[in-house]
Tab-separated table of C-alpha atoms in Angstrom:
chain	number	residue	atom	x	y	z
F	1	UNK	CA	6.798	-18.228	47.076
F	2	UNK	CA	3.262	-18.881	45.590
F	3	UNK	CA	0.981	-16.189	47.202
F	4	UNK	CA	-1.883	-18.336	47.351
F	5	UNK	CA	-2.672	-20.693	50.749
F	6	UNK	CA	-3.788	-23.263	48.918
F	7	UNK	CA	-2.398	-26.494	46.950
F	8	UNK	CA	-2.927	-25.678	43.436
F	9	UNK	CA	-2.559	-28.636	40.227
F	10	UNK	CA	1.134	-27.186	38.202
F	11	UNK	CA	1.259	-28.511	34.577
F	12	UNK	CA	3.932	-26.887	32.226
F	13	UNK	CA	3.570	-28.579	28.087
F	14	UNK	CA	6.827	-26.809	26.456
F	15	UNK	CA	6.405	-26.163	23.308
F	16	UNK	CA	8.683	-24.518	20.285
F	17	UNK	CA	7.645	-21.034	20.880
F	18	UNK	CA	7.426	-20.798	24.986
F	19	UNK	CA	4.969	-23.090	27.518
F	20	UNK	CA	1.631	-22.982	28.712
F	21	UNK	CA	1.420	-22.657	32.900
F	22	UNK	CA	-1.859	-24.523	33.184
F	23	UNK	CA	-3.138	-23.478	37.357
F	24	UNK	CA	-6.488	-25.678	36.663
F	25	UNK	CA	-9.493	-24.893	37.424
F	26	UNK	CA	-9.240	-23.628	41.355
F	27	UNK	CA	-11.731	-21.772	41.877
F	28	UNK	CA	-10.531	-19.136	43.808
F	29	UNK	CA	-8.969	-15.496	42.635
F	30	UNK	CA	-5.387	-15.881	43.001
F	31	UNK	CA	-2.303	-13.643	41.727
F	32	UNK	CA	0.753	-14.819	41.559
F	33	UNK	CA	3.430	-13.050	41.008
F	34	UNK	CA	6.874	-14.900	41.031
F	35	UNK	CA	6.967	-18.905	42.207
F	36	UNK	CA	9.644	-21.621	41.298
F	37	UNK	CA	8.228	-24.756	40.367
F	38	UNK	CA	10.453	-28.065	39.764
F	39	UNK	CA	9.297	-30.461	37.172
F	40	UNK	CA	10.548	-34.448	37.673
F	41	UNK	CA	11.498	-35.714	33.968
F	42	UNK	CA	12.763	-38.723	35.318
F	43	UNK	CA	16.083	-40.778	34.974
F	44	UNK	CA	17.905	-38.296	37.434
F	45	UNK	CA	16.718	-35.016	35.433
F	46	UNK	CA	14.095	-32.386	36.823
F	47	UNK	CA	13.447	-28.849	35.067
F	48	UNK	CA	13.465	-25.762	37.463
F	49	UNK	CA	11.267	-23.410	36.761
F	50	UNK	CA	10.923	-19.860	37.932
F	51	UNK	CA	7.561	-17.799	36.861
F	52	UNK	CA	6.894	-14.077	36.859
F	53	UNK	CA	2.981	-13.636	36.317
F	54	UNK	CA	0.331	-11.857	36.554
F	55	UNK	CA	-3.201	-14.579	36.953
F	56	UNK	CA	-7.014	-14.095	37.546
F	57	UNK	CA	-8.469	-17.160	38.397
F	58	UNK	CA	-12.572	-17.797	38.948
F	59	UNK	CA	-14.165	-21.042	39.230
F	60	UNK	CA	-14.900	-22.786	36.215
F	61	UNK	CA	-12.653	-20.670	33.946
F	62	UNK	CA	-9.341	-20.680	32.389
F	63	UNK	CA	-6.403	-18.977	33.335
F	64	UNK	CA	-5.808	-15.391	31.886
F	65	UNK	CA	-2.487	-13.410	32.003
F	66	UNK	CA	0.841	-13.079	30.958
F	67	UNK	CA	3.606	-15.269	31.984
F	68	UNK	CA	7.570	-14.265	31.649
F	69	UNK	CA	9.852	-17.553	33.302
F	70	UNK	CA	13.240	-19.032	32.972
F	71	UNK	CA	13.868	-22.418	32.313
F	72	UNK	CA	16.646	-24.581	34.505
F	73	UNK	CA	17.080	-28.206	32.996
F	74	UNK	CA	19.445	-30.298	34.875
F	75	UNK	CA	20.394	-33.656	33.265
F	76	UNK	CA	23.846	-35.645	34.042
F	77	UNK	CA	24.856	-32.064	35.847
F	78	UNK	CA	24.716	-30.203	32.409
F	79	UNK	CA	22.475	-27.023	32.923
F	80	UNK	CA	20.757	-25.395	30.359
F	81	UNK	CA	19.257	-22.210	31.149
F	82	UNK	CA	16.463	-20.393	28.705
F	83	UNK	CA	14.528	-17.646	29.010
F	84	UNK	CA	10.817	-17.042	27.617
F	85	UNK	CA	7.536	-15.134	27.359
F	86	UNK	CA	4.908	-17.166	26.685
F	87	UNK	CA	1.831	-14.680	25.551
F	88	UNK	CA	0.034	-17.535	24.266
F	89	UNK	CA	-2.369	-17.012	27.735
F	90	UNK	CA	-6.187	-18.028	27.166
F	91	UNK	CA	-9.224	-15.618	28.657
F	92	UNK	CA	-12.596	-17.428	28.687
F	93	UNK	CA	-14.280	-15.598	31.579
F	94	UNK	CA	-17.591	-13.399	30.787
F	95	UNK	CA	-18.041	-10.275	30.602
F	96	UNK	CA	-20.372	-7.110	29.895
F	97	UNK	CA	-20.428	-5.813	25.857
F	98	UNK	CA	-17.402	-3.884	24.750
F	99	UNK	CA	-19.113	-0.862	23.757
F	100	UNK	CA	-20.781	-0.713	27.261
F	101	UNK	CA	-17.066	-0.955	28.369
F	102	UNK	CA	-15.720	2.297	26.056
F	103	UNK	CA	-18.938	3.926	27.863
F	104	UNK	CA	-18.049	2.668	31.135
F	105	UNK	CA	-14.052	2.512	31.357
F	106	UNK	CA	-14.347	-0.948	32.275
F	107	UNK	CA	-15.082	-4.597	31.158
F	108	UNK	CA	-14.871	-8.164	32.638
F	109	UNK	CA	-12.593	-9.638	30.035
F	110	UNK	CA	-9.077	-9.469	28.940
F	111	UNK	CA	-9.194	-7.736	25.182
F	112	UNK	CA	-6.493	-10.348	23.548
F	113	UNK	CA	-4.981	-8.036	20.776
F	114	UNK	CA	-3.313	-10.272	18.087
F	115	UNK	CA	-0.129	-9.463	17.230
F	116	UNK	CA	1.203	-11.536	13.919
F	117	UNK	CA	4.926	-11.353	13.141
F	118	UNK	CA	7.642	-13.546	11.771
F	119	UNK	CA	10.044	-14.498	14.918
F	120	UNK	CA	12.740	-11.611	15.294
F	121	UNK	CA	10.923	-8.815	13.845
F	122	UNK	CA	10.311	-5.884	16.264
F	123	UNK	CA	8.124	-3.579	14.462
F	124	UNK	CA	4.759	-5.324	14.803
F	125	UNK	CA	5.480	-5.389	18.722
F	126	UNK	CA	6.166	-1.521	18.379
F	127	UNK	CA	3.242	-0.821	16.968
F	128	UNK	CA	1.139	-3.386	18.857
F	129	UNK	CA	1.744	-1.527	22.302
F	130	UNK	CA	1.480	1.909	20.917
F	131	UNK	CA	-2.440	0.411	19.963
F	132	UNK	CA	-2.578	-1.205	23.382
F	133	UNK	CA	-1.950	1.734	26.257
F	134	UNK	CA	-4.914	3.906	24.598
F	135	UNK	CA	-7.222	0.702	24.518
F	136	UNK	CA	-6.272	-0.030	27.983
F	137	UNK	CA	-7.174	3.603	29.461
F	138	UNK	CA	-10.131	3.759	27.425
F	139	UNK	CA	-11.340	0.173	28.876
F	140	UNK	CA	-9.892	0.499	32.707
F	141	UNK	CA	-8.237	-2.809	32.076
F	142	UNK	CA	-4.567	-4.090	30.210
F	143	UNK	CA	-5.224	-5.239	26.977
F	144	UNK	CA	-2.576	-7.952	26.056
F	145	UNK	CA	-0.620	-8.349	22.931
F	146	UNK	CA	-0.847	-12.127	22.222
F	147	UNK	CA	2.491	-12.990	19.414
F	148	UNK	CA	1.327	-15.741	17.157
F	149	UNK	CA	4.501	-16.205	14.324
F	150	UNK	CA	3.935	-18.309	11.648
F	151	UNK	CA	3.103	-19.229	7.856
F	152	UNK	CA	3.302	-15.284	7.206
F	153	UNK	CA	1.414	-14.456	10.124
F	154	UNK	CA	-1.472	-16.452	8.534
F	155	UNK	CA	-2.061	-18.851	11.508
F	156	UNK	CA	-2.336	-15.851	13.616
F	157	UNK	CA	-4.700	-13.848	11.196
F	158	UNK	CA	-6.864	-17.071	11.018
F	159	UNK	CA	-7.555	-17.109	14.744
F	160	UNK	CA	-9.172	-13.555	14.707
F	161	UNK	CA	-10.800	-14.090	11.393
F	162	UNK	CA	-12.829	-17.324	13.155
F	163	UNK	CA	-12.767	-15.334	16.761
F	164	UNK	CA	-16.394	-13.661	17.537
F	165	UNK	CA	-16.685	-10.559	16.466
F	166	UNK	CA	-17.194	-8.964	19.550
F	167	UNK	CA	-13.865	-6.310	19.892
F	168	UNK	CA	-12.384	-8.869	22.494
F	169	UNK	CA	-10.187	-10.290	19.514
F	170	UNK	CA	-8.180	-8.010	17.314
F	171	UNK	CA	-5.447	-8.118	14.874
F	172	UNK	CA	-2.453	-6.152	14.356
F	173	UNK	CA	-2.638	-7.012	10.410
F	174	UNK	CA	0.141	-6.369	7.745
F	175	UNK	CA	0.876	-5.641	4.271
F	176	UNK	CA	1.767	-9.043	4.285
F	177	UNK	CA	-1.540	-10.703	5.781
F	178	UNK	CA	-3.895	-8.728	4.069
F	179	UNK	CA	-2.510	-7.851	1.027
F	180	UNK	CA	0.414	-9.961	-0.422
F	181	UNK	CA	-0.105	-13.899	1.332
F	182	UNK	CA	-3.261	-14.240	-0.658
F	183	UNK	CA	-1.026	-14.525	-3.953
F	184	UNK	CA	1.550	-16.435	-2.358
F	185	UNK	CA	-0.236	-19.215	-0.472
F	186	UNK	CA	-1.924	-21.808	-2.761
F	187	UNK	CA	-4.036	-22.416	-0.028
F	188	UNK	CA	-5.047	-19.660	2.392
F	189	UNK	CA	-7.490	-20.166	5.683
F	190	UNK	CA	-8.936	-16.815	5.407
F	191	UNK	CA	-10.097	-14.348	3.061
F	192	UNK	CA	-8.113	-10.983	3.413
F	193	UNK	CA	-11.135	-8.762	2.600
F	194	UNK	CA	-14.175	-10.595	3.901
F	195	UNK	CA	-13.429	-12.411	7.230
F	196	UNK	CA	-11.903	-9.143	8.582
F	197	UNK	CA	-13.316	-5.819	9.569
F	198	UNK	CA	-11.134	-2.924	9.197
F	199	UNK	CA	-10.616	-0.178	11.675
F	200	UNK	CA	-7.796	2.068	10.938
F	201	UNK	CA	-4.111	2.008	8.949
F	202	UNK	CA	-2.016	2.464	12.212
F	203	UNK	CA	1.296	3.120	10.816
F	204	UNK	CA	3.376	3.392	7.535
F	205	UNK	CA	6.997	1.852	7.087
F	206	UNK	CA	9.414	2.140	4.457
F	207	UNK	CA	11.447	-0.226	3.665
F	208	UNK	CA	15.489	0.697	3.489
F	209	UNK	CA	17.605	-0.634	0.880
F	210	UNK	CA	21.214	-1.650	2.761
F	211	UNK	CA	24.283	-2.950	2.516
F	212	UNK	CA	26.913	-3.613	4.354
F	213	UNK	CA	29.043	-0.668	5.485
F	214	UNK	CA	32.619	-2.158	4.897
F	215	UNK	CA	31.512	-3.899	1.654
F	216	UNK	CA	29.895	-0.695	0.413
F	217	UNK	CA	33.462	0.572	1.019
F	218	UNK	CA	35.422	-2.163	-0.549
F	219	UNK	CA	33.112	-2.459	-3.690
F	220	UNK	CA	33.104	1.411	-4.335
F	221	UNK	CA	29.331	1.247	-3.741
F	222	UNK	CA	27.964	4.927	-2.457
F	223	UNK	CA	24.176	5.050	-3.695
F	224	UNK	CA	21.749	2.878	-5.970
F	225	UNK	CA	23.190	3.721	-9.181
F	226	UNK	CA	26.281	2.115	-7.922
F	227	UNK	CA	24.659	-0.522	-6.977
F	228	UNK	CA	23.329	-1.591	-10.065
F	229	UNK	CA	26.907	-1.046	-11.913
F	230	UNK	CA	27.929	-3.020	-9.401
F	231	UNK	CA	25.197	-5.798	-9.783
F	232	UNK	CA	24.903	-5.763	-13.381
F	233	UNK	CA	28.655	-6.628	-13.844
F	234	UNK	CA	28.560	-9.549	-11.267
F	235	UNK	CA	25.163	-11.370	-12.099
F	236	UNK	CA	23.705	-13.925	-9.688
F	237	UNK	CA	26.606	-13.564	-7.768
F	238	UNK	CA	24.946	-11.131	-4.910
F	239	UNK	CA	22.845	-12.258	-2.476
F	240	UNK	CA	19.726	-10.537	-1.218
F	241	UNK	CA	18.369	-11.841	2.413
F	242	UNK	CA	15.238	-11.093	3.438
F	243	UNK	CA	13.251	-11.772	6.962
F	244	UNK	CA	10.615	-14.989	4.731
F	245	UNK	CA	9.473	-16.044	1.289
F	246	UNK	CA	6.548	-13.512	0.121
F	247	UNK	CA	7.103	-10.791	3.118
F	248	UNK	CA	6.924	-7.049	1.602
F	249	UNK	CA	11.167	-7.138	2.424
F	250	UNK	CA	11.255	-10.546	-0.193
F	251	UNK	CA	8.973	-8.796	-2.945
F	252	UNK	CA	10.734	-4.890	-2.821
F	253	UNK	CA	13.677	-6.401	-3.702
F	254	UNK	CA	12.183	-8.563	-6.408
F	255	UNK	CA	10.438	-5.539	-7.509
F	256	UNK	CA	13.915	-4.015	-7.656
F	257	UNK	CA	15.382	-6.799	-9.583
F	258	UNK	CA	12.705	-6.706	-12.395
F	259	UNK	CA	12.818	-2.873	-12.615
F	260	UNK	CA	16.744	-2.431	-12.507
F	261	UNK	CA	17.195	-5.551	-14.587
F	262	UNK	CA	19.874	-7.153	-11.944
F	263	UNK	CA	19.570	-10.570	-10.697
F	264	UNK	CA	20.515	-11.486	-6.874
F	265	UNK	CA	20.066	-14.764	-5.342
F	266	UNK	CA	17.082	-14.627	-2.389
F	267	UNK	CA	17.600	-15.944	0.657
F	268	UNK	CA	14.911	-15.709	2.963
F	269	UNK	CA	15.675	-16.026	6.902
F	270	UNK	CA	13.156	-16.193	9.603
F	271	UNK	CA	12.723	-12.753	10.756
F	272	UNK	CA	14.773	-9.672	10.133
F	273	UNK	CA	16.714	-10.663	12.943
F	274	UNK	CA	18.858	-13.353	11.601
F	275	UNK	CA	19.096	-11.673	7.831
F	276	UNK	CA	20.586	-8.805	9.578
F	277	UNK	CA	22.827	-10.430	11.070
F	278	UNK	CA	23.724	-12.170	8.041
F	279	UNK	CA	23.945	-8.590	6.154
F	280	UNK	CA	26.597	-7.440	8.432
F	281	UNK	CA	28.459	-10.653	8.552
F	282	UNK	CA	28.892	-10.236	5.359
F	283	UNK	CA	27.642	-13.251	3.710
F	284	UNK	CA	24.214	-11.440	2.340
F	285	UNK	CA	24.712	-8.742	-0.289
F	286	UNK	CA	21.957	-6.337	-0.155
F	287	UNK	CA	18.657	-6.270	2.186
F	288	UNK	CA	14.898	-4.154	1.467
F	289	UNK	CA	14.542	-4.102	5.475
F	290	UNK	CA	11.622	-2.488	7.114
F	291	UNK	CA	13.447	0.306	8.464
F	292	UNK	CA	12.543	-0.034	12.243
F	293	UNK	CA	14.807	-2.782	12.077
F	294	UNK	CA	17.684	-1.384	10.334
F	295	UNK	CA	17.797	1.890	12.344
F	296	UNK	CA	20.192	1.496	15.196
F	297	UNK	CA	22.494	-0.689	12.560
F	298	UNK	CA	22.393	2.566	9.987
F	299	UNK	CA	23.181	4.970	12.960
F	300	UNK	CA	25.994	2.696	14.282
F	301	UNK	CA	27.676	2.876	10.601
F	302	UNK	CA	27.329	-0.907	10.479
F	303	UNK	CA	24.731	-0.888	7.405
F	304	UNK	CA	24.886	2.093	4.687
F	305	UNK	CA	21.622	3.000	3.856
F	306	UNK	CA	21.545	3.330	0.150
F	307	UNK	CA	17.757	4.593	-0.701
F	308	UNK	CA	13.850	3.924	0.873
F	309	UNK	CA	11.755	2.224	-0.623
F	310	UNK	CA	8.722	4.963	0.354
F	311	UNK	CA	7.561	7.260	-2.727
F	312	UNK	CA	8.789	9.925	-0.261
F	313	UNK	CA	11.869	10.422	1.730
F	314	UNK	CA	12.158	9.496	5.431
F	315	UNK	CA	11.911	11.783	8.368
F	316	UNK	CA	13.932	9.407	9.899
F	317	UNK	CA	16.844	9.303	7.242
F	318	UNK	CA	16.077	12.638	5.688
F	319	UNK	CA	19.780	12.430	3.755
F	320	UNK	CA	18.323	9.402	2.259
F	321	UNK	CA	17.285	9.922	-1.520
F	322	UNK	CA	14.254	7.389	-2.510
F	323	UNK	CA	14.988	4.436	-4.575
F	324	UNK	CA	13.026	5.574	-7.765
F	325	UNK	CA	15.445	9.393	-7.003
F	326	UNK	CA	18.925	7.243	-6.635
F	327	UNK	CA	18.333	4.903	-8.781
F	328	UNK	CA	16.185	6.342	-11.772
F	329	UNK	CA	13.803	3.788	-11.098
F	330	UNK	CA	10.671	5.744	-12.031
F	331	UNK	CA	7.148	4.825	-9.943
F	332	UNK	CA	9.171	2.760	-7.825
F	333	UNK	CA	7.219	2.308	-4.594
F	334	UNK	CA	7.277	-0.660	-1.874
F	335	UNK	CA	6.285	-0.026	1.384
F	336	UNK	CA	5.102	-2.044	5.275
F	337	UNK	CA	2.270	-1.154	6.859
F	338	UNK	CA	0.705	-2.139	10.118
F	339	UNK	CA	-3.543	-1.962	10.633
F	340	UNK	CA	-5.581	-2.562	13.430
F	341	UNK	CA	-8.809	-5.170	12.268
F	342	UNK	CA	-11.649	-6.701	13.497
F	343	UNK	CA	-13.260	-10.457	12.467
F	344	UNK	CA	-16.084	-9.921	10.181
F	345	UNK	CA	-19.054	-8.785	11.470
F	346	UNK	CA	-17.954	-6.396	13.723
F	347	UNK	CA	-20.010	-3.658	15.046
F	348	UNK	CA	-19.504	-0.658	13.026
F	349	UNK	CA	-19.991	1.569	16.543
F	350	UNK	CA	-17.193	-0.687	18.063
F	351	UNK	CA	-14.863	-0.022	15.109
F	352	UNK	CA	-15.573	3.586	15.131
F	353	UNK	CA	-14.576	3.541	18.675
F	354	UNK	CA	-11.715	1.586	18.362
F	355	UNK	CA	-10.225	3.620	15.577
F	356	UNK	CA	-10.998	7.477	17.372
F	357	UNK	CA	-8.725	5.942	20.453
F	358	UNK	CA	-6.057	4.866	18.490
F	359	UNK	CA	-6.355	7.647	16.059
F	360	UNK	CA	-6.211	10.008	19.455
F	361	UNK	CA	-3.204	8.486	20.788
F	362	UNK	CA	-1.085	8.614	17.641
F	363	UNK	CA	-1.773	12.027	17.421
F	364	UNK	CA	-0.340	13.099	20.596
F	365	UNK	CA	3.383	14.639	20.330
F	366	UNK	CA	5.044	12.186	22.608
F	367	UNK	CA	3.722	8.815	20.329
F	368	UNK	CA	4.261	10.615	16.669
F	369	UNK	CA	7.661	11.423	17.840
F	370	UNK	CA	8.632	8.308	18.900
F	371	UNK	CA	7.303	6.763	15.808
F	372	UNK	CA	9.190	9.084	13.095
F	373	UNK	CA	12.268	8.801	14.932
F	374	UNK	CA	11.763	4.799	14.510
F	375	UNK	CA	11.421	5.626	10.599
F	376	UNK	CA	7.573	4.325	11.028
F	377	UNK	CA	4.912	7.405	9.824
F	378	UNK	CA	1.484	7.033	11.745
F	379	UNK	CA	-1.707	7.344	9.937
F	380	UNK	CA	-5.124	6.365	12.295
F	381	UNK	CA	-7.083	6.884	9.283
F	382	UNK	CA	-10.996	5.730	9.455
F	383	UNK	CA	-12.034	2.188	8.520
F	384	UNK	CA	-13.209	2.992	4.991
F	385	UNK	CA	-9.622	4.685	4.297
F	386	UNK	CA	-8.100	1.490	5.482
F	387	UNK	CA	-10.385	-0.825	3.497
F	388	UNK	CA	-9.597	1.105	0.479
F	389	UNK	CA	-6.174	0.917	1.238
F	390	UNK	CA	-6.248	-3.040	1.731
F	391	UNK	CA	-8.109	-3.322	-1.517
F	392	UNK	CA	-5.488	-0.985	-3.592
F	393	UNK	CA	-2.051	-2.805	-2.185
F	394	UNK	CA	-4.254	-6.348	-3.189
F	395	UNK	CA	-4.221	-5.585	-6.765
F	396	UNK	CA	-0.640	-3.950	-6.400
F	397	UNK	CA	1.322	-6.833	-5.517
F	398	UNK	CA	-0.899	-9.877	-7.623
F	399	UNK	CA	1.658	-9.008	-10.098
F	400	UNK	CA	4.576	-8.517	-7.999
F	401	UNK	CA	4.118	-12.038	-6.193
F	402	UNK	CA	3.643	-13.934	-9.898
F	403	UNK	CA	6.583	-11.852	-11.658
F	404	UNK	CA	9.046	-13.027	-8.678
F	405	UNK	CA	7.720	-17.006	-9.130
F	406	UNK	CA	7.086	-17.349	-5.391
F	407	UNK	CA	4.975	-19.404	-4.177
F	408	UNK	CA	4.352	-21.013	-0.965
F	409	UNK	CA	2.083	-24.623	-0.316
């Protein structure tokens, strides 16, 4: 089932967040596209393993490509079955500039596009590939969207802030990574401003404010002001989830708490996933979700979305007043955002570049719409916009991040 006539070395290392499927060094071009491999773990047990990939392979160079495979481990006939997509794929083969690529429509290496997001959350990965299919057409070749979860997305952010800064290496930064982990980490591997080059705000997300539907009910709780009341007359005794310690969902709502005077236990979960879940379970209270991720919830009546976060209302919710509106809550403002960025050093041609396709592609009707009706507002603004932006949201949430007490070794 391997589509290759030759023996080839199979290694698979497992690890927490998928596997590695190490071919070797072969020399030879190979593609593989499905194969079933079965790994010997002794004492009777053996892990099946069946691999959907796409691999180029030249001699005296890594792997590159994506792998999708399900796992089979048999032990004492119990079978566990798991399945995974290991984007953690290395590209070390050479290649012609990038900006002779833009010119050209093609290139010799993979572009590895960073994407950094907490396990569970979707939006990043929304955004990522909206960035990715005008890269790809503009470059002739598929430009992958490498997942790398983690301390706040800081382990990700690091890699590309220590890549060369060549435009093979980008990063799908976030309010989070540029703007908010520098006051939470005591000890941070990167410096938000200088180890990155900017290249253009891709999209803007507010943040919803929800509850559970059926508590909402029970508690008489229709909008913010409620809310509050509602708070205020049962202190700590609400919980507020949120998808990690420090993430823009964590600090709204302790933004919230200082300006409405409420107090709510924070529970922080990893990813928006699992706090959602939570939410509607009812054992969590209240949320400040990126809205993305509370969309299909809201339109299912599951959550009640009380306010956004956004100085503006949503197109998405447009029957959704803003929290500083419901609540009287006056310059109340606490918003995601996703940005495309570079490692330092950058060329300022390839950025330009860079930021015109992606700026092109969210302007087309088909991409905007999709976004808006996902609650996220696209921007594709130029890098000096976006390095303003960075700068701005920097000195906006230093004070946010000490009033809260959070802090993260």
């Amino acid at each position: 089932e391997v589509e290759v006539g030759v023996g080839v070395e199979e290694e698979l290392r497992d690890r927490r967040r998928g596997a590695r499927l190490d071919l070797g060094q072969v020399g030879l071009q190979i593609v593989l596209r499905r194969a079933r491999l079965r790994v010997h773990l002794g004492v009777g047990a053996h892990l099946d393993v069946e691999v959907v990939a796409g691999f180029f392979a030249d001699e005296g160079h890594q792997i590159a490509g994506v792998v999708e495979f399900t796992t089979h481990a048999v032990a004492a006939g119990q079978v566990a079955a798991q399945r995974h997509q290991a984007v953690d794929v290395l590209c070390a083969v050479g290649g012609q500039d990038l900006a002779d690529a833009f010119a050209r429509g093609t290139h010799a290496r993979q572009v590895r596009c960073r994407l950094v997001a907490q396990p569970g959350d979707v939006d990043q990965q929304q955004v990522a590939r909206v960035v990715a299919e005008p890269l790809s057409k503009a470059l002739g070749q598929p430009v992958v969207v490498d997942n790398k979860p983690g301390a706040g997305g800081n382990i990700g952010a690091d890699m590309v802030a220590k890549a060369a800064p060549d435009g093979y290496t980008l990063l799908m930064g976030t309010v989070g990574t540029q703007s908010i982990n520098k006051w939470l980490y005591s000890k941070m591997p990167f410096d938000p401003q200088k180890d990155f080059t900017p290249i253009t705000l891709v999209a803007g997300v507010p943040n919803v404010m929800v509850v559970a539907a059926d508590k909402a009910r029970a508690n008489g709780i229709n909008n913010v002001a409620d809310f509050i009341k509602y708070a205020k007359a049962h202190p700590g005794k609400l919980n507020m989830a949120s998808s990690g310690n420090g993430t823009s969902i964590h600090l709204a709502g302790e933004l919230f708490k200082t300006m409405s005077g409420t107090y709510m236990t924070h529970f922080p979960f990893s990813g928006s996933g699992p706090a959602l879940l939570s939410l509607v379970g009812g054992d969590m209270d209240v949320m400040f979700d990126n809205l993305p991720s509370s969309m299909q919830l809201i339109k299912a009546g599951r959550l009640k979305a009380l306010a956004v976060t956004s100085s503006q209302p949503s197109a998405a919710l447009p029957d959704v007043p803003t929290v500083e509106q419901a609540g009287g809550l006056k310059g109340f403002e606490a918003s995601s955002w996703f940005g495309l960025l570079g490692p330092a050093g950058l060329s300022p041609d390839i950025a330009n570049r860079i930021q015109q396709e992606v700026a092109r592609s969210l302007g087309t009707a088909a991409v905007k719409e999709k976004m808006l009706a996902n609650g996220a507002i696209p921007s594709g603004n130029t890098p000096a916009q976006f390095a303003q932006l960075i700068d701005a949201e920097l000195k906006k949430w230093q004070p946010v991040v000490k009033a809260s007490g959070a802090k993260v070794d």
